Amino acid sequence: MLTFSAVDYASPPRRAAVPIDETLFCKIALGDGAAFSALYEQTADAVFAFALSLLRNRSDAEDAMQETFLKIRSAAHLYQPRGKPMAWVLTITRNVCMMRFRRQQHYAAVSAEELGRPAELDGIRDREDRIVLESALAHLPPEEYQIIVLHAVSGLKHREIAQILQLPLSTVLSKYSRGLGKLRRQLEGAL
């Protein structure tokens, strides 16, 4: 039975600076709980940030993160070591998020306004600051928003973001720069 008793959803996960050991997947496939915990510790913040950037809702992102790790645990035996374990993990995350979108659309029509709303910013304590930042983020195109969230929340490097989003590095860098400029202008206008 899978349990996530050690998972603390109240605070965002922390990213370890060490690369993912690909042998963890073999150990997880054999039922090694310590290997699963180690993988979780190394990847949880990136998974959460990516899910948040796609779903734009903290609660949905937490659910998607948990579902991602359940899928990783059950499919660890399928992992092929190719030197890109984070890409495999985040591909699962993307698939989980897309399935959530499909289920939502199947059961209820989701308006464009709901899909475009900014991610919840629970880490910002000041209510006015949060409202101003949400408003500024709402003006960003989806890709710029996603790139900024992946970089700011999870600390992913631009090269990693390019791999995850399957975009050229130059595109990621320009969209990041352009998005920051738009945010800066929005925030300066709000002051």
PDB file of C-alpha atoms in Angstrom:
ATOM      1  CA  MET A   1       0.000   0.000   0.000  1.00  0.00           C
ATOM      2  CA  LEU A   2       1.284   3.439  -0.895  1.00  0.00           C
ATOM      3  CA  THR A   3       1.370   6.084   1.766  1.00  0.00           C
ATOM      4  CA  PHE A   4       2.448   9.667   1.612  1.00  0.00           C
ATOM      5  CA  SER A   5       2.577  10.222   5.352  1.00  0.00           C
ATOM      6  CA  ALA A   6       5.911  12.039   5.144  1.00  0.00           C
ATOM      7  CA  VAL A   7       4.612  14.508   2.577  1.00  0.00           C
ATOM      8  CA  ASP A   8       3.941  17.997   3.970  1.00  0.00           C
ATOM      9  CA  TYR A   9       1.670  19.857   1.569  1.00  0.00           C
ATOM     10  CA  ALA A  10       1.475  22.913   3.838  1.00  0.00           C
ATOM     11  CA  SER A  11       4.869  24.129   2.719  1.00  0.00           C
ATOM     12  CA  PRO A  12       6.239  23.873  -0.805  1.00  0.00           C
ATOM     13  CA  PRO A  13       8.697  21.048  -1.387  1.00  0.00           C
ATOM     14  CA  ARG A  14      12.401  21.853  -1.504  1.00  0.00           C
ATOM     15  CA  ARG A  15      14.627  21.041  -4.450  1.00  0.00           C
ATOM     16  CA  ALA A  16      17.842  19.202  -3.852  1.00  0.00           C
ATOM     17  CA  ALA A  17      20.784  20.463  -5.864  1.00  0.00           C
ATOM     18  CA  VAL A  18      22.031  16.954  -6.643  1.00  0.00           C
ATOM     19  CA  PRO A  19      21.289  15.227  -9.963  1.00  0.00           C
ATOM     20  CA  ILE A  20      18.821  12.356  -9.916  1.00  0.00           C
ATOM     21  CA  ASP A  21      20.404   8.942  -9.503  1.00  0.00           C
ATOM     22  CA  GLU A  22      18.894   6.816 -12.278  1.00  0.00           C
ATOM     23  CA  THR A  23      19.345   3.633 -10.238  1.00  0.00           C
ATOM     24  CA  LEU A  24      16.537   4.874  -7.981  1.00  0.00           C
ATOM     25  CA  PHE A  25      13.982   3.755 -10.573  1.00  0.00           C
ATOM     26  CA  CYS A  26      15.223   0.148 -10.477  1.00  0.00           C
ATOM     27  CA  LYS A  27      15.102   0.208  -6.688  1.00  0.00           C
ATOM     28  CA  ILE A  28      11.607   1.709  -6.700  1.00  0.00           C
ATOM     29  CA  ALA A  29      10.472  -1.015  -9.111  1.00  0.00           C
ATOM     30  CA  LEU A  30      11.666  -3.552  -6.545  1.00  0.00           C
ATOM     31  CA  GLY A  31       9.630  -1.853  -3.806  1.00  0.00           C
ATOM     32  CA  ASP A  32      12.399   0.107  -2.073  1.00  0.00           C
ATOM     33  CA  GLY A  33      10.616   2.787  -0.013  1.00  0.00           C
ATOM     34  CA  ALA A  34      13.836   4.649   0.767  1.00  0.00           C
ATOM     35  CA  ALA A  35      14.573   5.017  -2.961  1.00  0.00           C
ATOM     36  CA  PHE A  36      11.065   6.338  -3.529  1.00  0.00           C
ATOM     37  CA  SER A  37      11.503   8.870  -0.710  1.00  0.00           C
ATOM     38  CA  ALA A  38      14.853   9.954  -2.149  1.00  0.00           C
ATOM     39  CA  LEU A  39      13.324  10.466  -5.600  1.00  0.00           C
ATOM     40  CA  TYR A  40      10.461  12.429  -4.063  1.00  0.00           C
ATOM     41  CA  GLU A  41      12.861  14.696  -2.176  1.00  0.00           C
ATOM     42  CA  GLN A  42      14.887  15.350  -5.325  1.00  0.00           C
ATOM     43  CA  THR A  43      11.979  16.024  -7.675  1.00  0.00           C
ATOM     44  CA  ALA A  44       8.918  17.145  -5.693  1.00  0.00           C
ATOM     45  CA  ASP A  45       9.417  20.882  -6.092  1.00  0.00           C
ATOM     46  CA  ALA A  46       9.918  20.638  -9.853  1.00  0.00           C
ATOM     47  CA  VAL A  47       6.879  18.368 -10.224  1.00  0.00           C
ATOM     48  CA  PHE A  48       4.758  20.708  -8.115  1.00  0.00           C
ATOM     49  CA  ALA A  49       5.931  23.826  -9.956  1.00  0.00           C
ATOM     50  CA  PHE A  50       5.314  22.244 -13.351  1.00  0.00           C
ATOM     51  CA  ALA A  51       1.842  21.044 -12.331  1.00  0.00           C
ATOM     52  CA  LEU A  52       1.080  24.475 -10.884  1.00  0.00           C
ATOM     53  CA  SER A  53       2.206  26.167 -14.086  1.00  0.00           C
ATOM     54  CA  LEU A  54      -0.142  23.958 -16.090  1.00  0.00           C
ATOM     55  CA  LEU A  55      -3.155  23.790 -13.770  1.00  0.00           C
ATOM     56  CA  ARG A  56      -2.835  27.234 -12.153  1.00  0.00           C
ATOM     57  CA  ASN A  57      -4.483  26.046  -8.958  1.00  0.00           C
ATOM     58  CA  ARG A  58      -2.558  24.978  -5.861  1.00  0.00           C
ATOM     59  CA  SER A  59      -5.004  22.268  -4.818  1.00  0.00           C
ATOM     60  CA  ASP A  60      -5.146  20.729  -8.298  1.00  0.00           C
ATOM     61  CA  ALA A  61      -1.343  20.910  -8.557  1.00  0.00           C
ATOM     62  CA  GLU A  62      -0.970  19.069  -5.241  1.00  0.00           C
ATOM     63  CA  ASP A  63      -3.383  16.371  -6.448  1.00  0.00           C
ATOM     64  CA  ALA A  64      -1.516  16.087  -9.749  1.00  0.00           C
ATOM     65  CA  MET A  65       1.794  15.862  -7.896  1.00  0.00           C
ATOM     66  CA  GLN A  66       0.519  12.987  -5.770  1.00  0.00           C
ATOM     67  CA  GLU A  67      -0.910  11.219  -8.821  1.00  0.00           C
ATOM     68  CA  THR A  68       2.412  11.706 -10.635  1.00  0.00           C
ATOM     69  CA  PHE A  69       4.328   9.987  -7.860  1.00  0.00           C
ATOM     70  CA  LEU A  70       1.799   7.146  -7.764  1.00  0.00           C
ATOM     71  CA  LYS A  71       2.327   6.650 -11.501  1.00  0.00           C
ATOM     72  CA  ILE A  72       6.105   6.824 -11.104  1.00  0.00           C
ATOM     73  CA  ARG A  73       5.949   4.160  -8.420  1.00  0.00           C
ATOM     74  CA  SER A  74       3.828   1.853 -10.531  1.00  0.00           C
ATOM     75  CA  ALA A  75       5.781   2.457 -13.765  1.00  0.00           C
ATOM     76  CA  ALA A  76       9.337   2.638 -12.409  1.00  0.00           C
ATOM     77  CA  HIS A  77      10.133  -0.694 -14.060  1.00  0.00           C
ATOM     78  CA  LEU A  78       9.504   0.926 -17.462  1.00  0.00           C
ATOM     79  CA  TYR A  79      12.150   3.623 -17.043  1.00  0.00           C
ATOM     80  CA  GLN A  80      14.973   3.356 -19.597  1.00  0.00           C
ATOM     81  CA  PRO A  81      18.223   4.985 -18.373  1.00  0.00           C
ATOM     82  CA  ARG A  82      19.121   7.603 -20.971  1.00  0.00           C
ATOM     83  CA  GLY A  83      20.573  10.304 -18.758  1.00  0.00           C
ATOM     84  CA  LYS A  84      17.364  12.346 -18.539  1.00  0.00           C
ATOM     85  CA  PRO A  85      15.385  11.133 -15.544  1.00  0.00           C
ATOM     86  CA  MET A  86      13.821  14.552 -14.836  1.00  0.00           C
ATOM     87  CA  ALA A  87      12.433  14.698 -18.371  1.00  0.00           C
ATOM     88  CA  TRP A  88      10.746  11.313 -17.779  1.00  0.00           C
ATOM     89  CA  VAL A  89       9.289  12.462 -14.444  1.00  0.00           C
ATOM     90  CA  LEU A  90       7.985  15.734 -15.892  1.00  0.00           C
ATOM     91  CA  THR A  91       6.536  13.985 -18.930  1.00  0.00           C
ATOM     92  CA  ILE A  92       4.458  11.909 -16.525  1.00  0.00           C
ATOM     93  CA  THR A  93       3.471  15.125 -14.745  1.00  0.00           C
ATOM     94  CA  ARG A  94       2.383  16.736 -18.020  1.00  0.00           C
ATOM     95  CA  ASN A  95       0.323  13.653 -18.933  1.00  0.00           C
ATOM     96  CA  VAL A  96      -1.368  13.644 -15.515  1.00  0.00           C
ATOM     97  CA  CYS A  97      -2.249  17.338 -15.886  1.00  0.00           C
ATOM     98  CA  MET A  98      -3.597  16.843 -19.409  1.00  0.00           C
ATOM     99  CA  MET A  99      -5.762  13.952 -18.183  1.00  0.00           C
ATOM    100  CA  ARG A 100      -7.121  16.235 -15.442  1.00  0.00           C
ATOM    101  CA  PHE A 101      -8.037  18.813 -18.109  1.00  0.00           C
ATOM    102  CA  ARG A 102      -9.774  16.165 -20.198  1.00  0.00           C
ATOM    103  CA  ARG A 103     -11.748  14.901 -17.188  1.00  0.00           C
ATOM    104  CA  GLN A 104     -12.776  18.453 -16.281  1.00  0.00           C
ATOM    105  CA  GLN A 105     -13.930  19.118 -19.821  1.00  0.00           C
ATOM    106  CA  HIS A 106     -15.804  15.822 -19.877  1.00  0.00           C
ATOM    107  CA  TYR A 107     -17.733  16.504 -16.672  1.00  0.00           C
ATOM    108  CA  ALA A 108     -18.096  20.272 -16.872  1.00  0.00           C
ATOM    109  CA  ALA A 109     -17.355  22.907 -19.429  1.00  0.00           C
ATOM    110  CA  VAL A 110     -14.337  24.873 -18.248  1.00  0.00           C
ATOM    111  CA  SER A 111     -14.427  28.467 -19.354  1.00  0.00           C
ATOM    112  CA  ALA A 112     -11.433  30.158 -20.944  1.00  0.00           C
ATOM    113  CA  GLU A 113     -11.490  32.588 -18.019  1.00  0.00           C
ATOM    114  CA  GLU A 114     -11.050  29.719 -15.511  1.00  0.00           C
ATOM    115  CA  LEU A 115      -8.185  28.186 -17.468  1.00  0.00           C
ATOM    116  CA  GLY A 116      -6.474  31.566 -17.727  1.00  0.00           C
ATOM    117  CA  ARG A 117      -6.642  32.509 -14.076  1.00  0.00           C
ATOM    118  CA  PRO A 118      -3.295  32.943 -12.320  1.00  0.00           C
ATOM    119  CA  ALA A 119      -1.890  30.364  -9.949  1.00  0.00           C
ATOM    120  CA  GLU A 120      -2.688  30.798  -6.295  1.00  0.00           C
ATOM    121  CA  LEU A 121       0.130  32.620  -4.582  1.00  0.00           C
ATOM    122  CA  ASP A 122      -0.212  31.341  -1.010  1.00  0.00           C
ATOM    123  CA  GLY A 123       3.407  32.122  -0.196  1.00  0.00           C
ATOM    124  CA  ILE A 124       2.736  35.869  -0.340  1.00  0.00           C
ATOM    125  CA  ARG A 125       1.364  36.936   3.036  1.00  0.00           C
ATOM    126  CA  ASP A 126       0.347  40.505   2.238  1.00  0.00           C
ATOM    127  CA  ARG A 127      -3.110  40.352   0.647  1.00  0.00           C
ATOM    128  CA  GLU A 128      -2.625  43.507  -1.423  1.00  0.00           C
ATOM    129  CA  ASP A 129       0.730  42.312  -2.792  1.00  0.00           C
ATOM    130  CA  ARG A 130      -0.833  38.995  -3.764  1.00  0.00           C
ATOM    131  CA  ILE A 131      -3.724  40.724  -5.572  1.00  0.00           C
ATOM    132  CA  VAL A 132      -1.342  43.008  -7.479  1.00  0.00           C
ATOM    133  CA  LEU A 133       0.922  40.085  -8.490  1.00  0.00           C
ATOM    134  CA  GLU A 134      -2.054  37.918  -9.534  1.00  0.00           C
ATOM    135  CA  SER A 135      -3.314  40.772 -11.652  1.00  0.00           C
ATOM    136  CA  ALA A 136       0.083  41.249 -13.288  1.00  0.00           C
ATOM    137  CA  LEU A 137       0.496  37.510 -13.955  1.00  0.00           C
ATOM    138  CA  ALA A 138      -2.975  37.360 -15.510  1.00  0.00           C
ATOM    139  CA  HIS A 139      -1.727  39.640 -18.318  1.00  0.00           C
ATOM    140  CA  LEU A 140       0.989  37.198 -19.408  1.00  0.00           C
ATOM    141  CA  PRO A 141       0.496  34.773 -22.294  1.00  0.00           C
ATOM    142  CA  PRO A 142       0.356  31.135 -21.086  1.00  0.00           C
ATOM    143  CA  GLU A 143       3.880  30.140 -22.224  1.00  0.00           C
ATOM    144  CA  GLU A 144       5.527  33.183 -20.624  1.00  0.00           C
ATOM    145  CA  TYR A 145       3.553  32.560 -17.438  1.00  0.00           C
ATOM    146  CA  GLN A 146       4.598  28.901 -17.396  1.00  0.00           C
ATOM    147  CA  ILE A 147       8.282  29.667 -17.985  1.00  0.00           C
ATOM    148  CA  ILE A 148       8.373  32.284 -15.228  1.00  0.00           C
ATOM    149  CA  VAL A 149       6.612  29.989 -12.736  1.00  0.00           C
ATOM    150  CA  LEU A 150       8.887  27.040 -13.546  1.00  0.00           C
ATOM    151  CA  HIS A 151      11.970  29.200 -13.086  1.00  0.00           C
ATOM    152  CA  ALA A 152      10.805  31.152 -10.021  1.00  0.00           C
ATOM    153  CA  VAL A 153       8.971  28.438  -8.058  1.00  0.00           C
ATOM    154  CA  SER A 154      11.063  25.373  -8.773  1.00  0.00           C
ATOM    155  CA  GLY A 155      14.382  26.969  -9.601  1.00  0.00           C
ATOM    156  CA  LEU A 156      14.660  25.049 -12.872  1.00  0.00           C
ATOM    157  CA  LYS A 157      17.323  26.288 -15.245  1.00  0.00           C
ATOM    158  CA  HIS A 158      16.269  27.688 -18.598  1.00  0.00           C
ATOM    159  CA  ARG A 159      17.831  24.705 -20.370  1.00  0.00           C
ATOM    160  CA  GLU A 160      15.726  22.312 -18.262  1.00  0.00           C
ATOM    161  CA  ILE A 161      12.596  24.347 -18.981  1.00  0.00           C
ATOM    162  CA  ALA A 162      13.385  24.197 -22.702  1.00  0.00           C
ATOM    163  CA  GLN A 163      13.584  20.396 -22.523  1.00  0.00           C
ATOM    164  CA  ILE A 164      10.373  20.104 -20.521  1.00  0.00           C
ATOM    165  CA  LEU A 165       8.369  22.399 -22.776  1.00  0.00           C
ATOM    166  CA  GLN A 166      10.096  21.086 -25.903  1.00  0.00           C
ATOM    167  CA  LEU A 167      11.084  24.578 -27.019  1.00  0.00           C
ATOM    168  CA  PRO A 168      14.425  25.928 -28.239  1.00  0.00           C
ATOM    169  CA  LEU A 169      16.525  27.444 -25.455  1.00  0.00           C
ATOM    170  CA  SER A 170      16.562  30.797 -27.243  1.00  0.00           C
ATOM    171  CA  THR A 171      12.744  30.828 -27.270  1.00  0.00           C
ATOM    172  CA  VAL A 172      12.593  30.089 -23.539  1.00  0.00           C
ATOM    173  CA  LEU A 173      15.124  32.837 -22.799  1.00  0.00           C
ATOM    174  CA  SER A 174      13.304  35.415 -24.924  1.00  0.00           C
ATOM    175  CA  LYS A 175       9.865  34.522 -23.508  1.00  0.00           C
ATOM    176  CA  TYR A 176      11.280  34.674 -19.974  1.00  0.00           C
ATOM    177  CA  SER A 177      12.832  38.071 -20.596  1.00  0.00           C
ATOM    178  CA  ARG A 178       9.730  39.379 -22.346  1.00  0.00           C
ATOM    179  CA  GLY A 179       7.489  38.057 -19.565  1.00  0.00           C
ATOM    180  CA  LEU A 180       9.599  39.674 -16.858  1.00  0.00           C
ATOM    181  CA  GLY A 181       9.454  42.970 -18.737  1.00  0.00           C
ATOM    182  CA  LYS A 182       5.672  42.747 -18.939  1.00  0.00           C
ATOM    183  CA  LEU A 183       5.464  41.909 -15.242  1.00  0.00           C
ATOM    184  CA  ARG A 184       7.736  44.821 -14.381  1.00  0.00           C
ATOM    185  CA  ARG A 185       5.619  47.243 -16.428  1.00  0.00           C
ATOM    186  CA  GLN A 186       2.405  45.897 -14.901  1.00  0.00           C
ATOM    187  CA  LEU A 187       3.761  46.172 -11.378  1.00  0.00           C
ATOM    188  CA  GLU A 188       5.178  49.668 -11.955  1.00  0.00           C
ATOM    189  CA  GLY A 189       1.787  50.746 -13.299  1.00  0.00           C
ATOM    190  CA  ALA A 190       0.085  49.328 -10.211  1.00  0.00           C
ATOM    191  CA  LEU A 191       2.192  51.429  -7.843  1.00  0.00           C
TER     192      LEU A 191
END
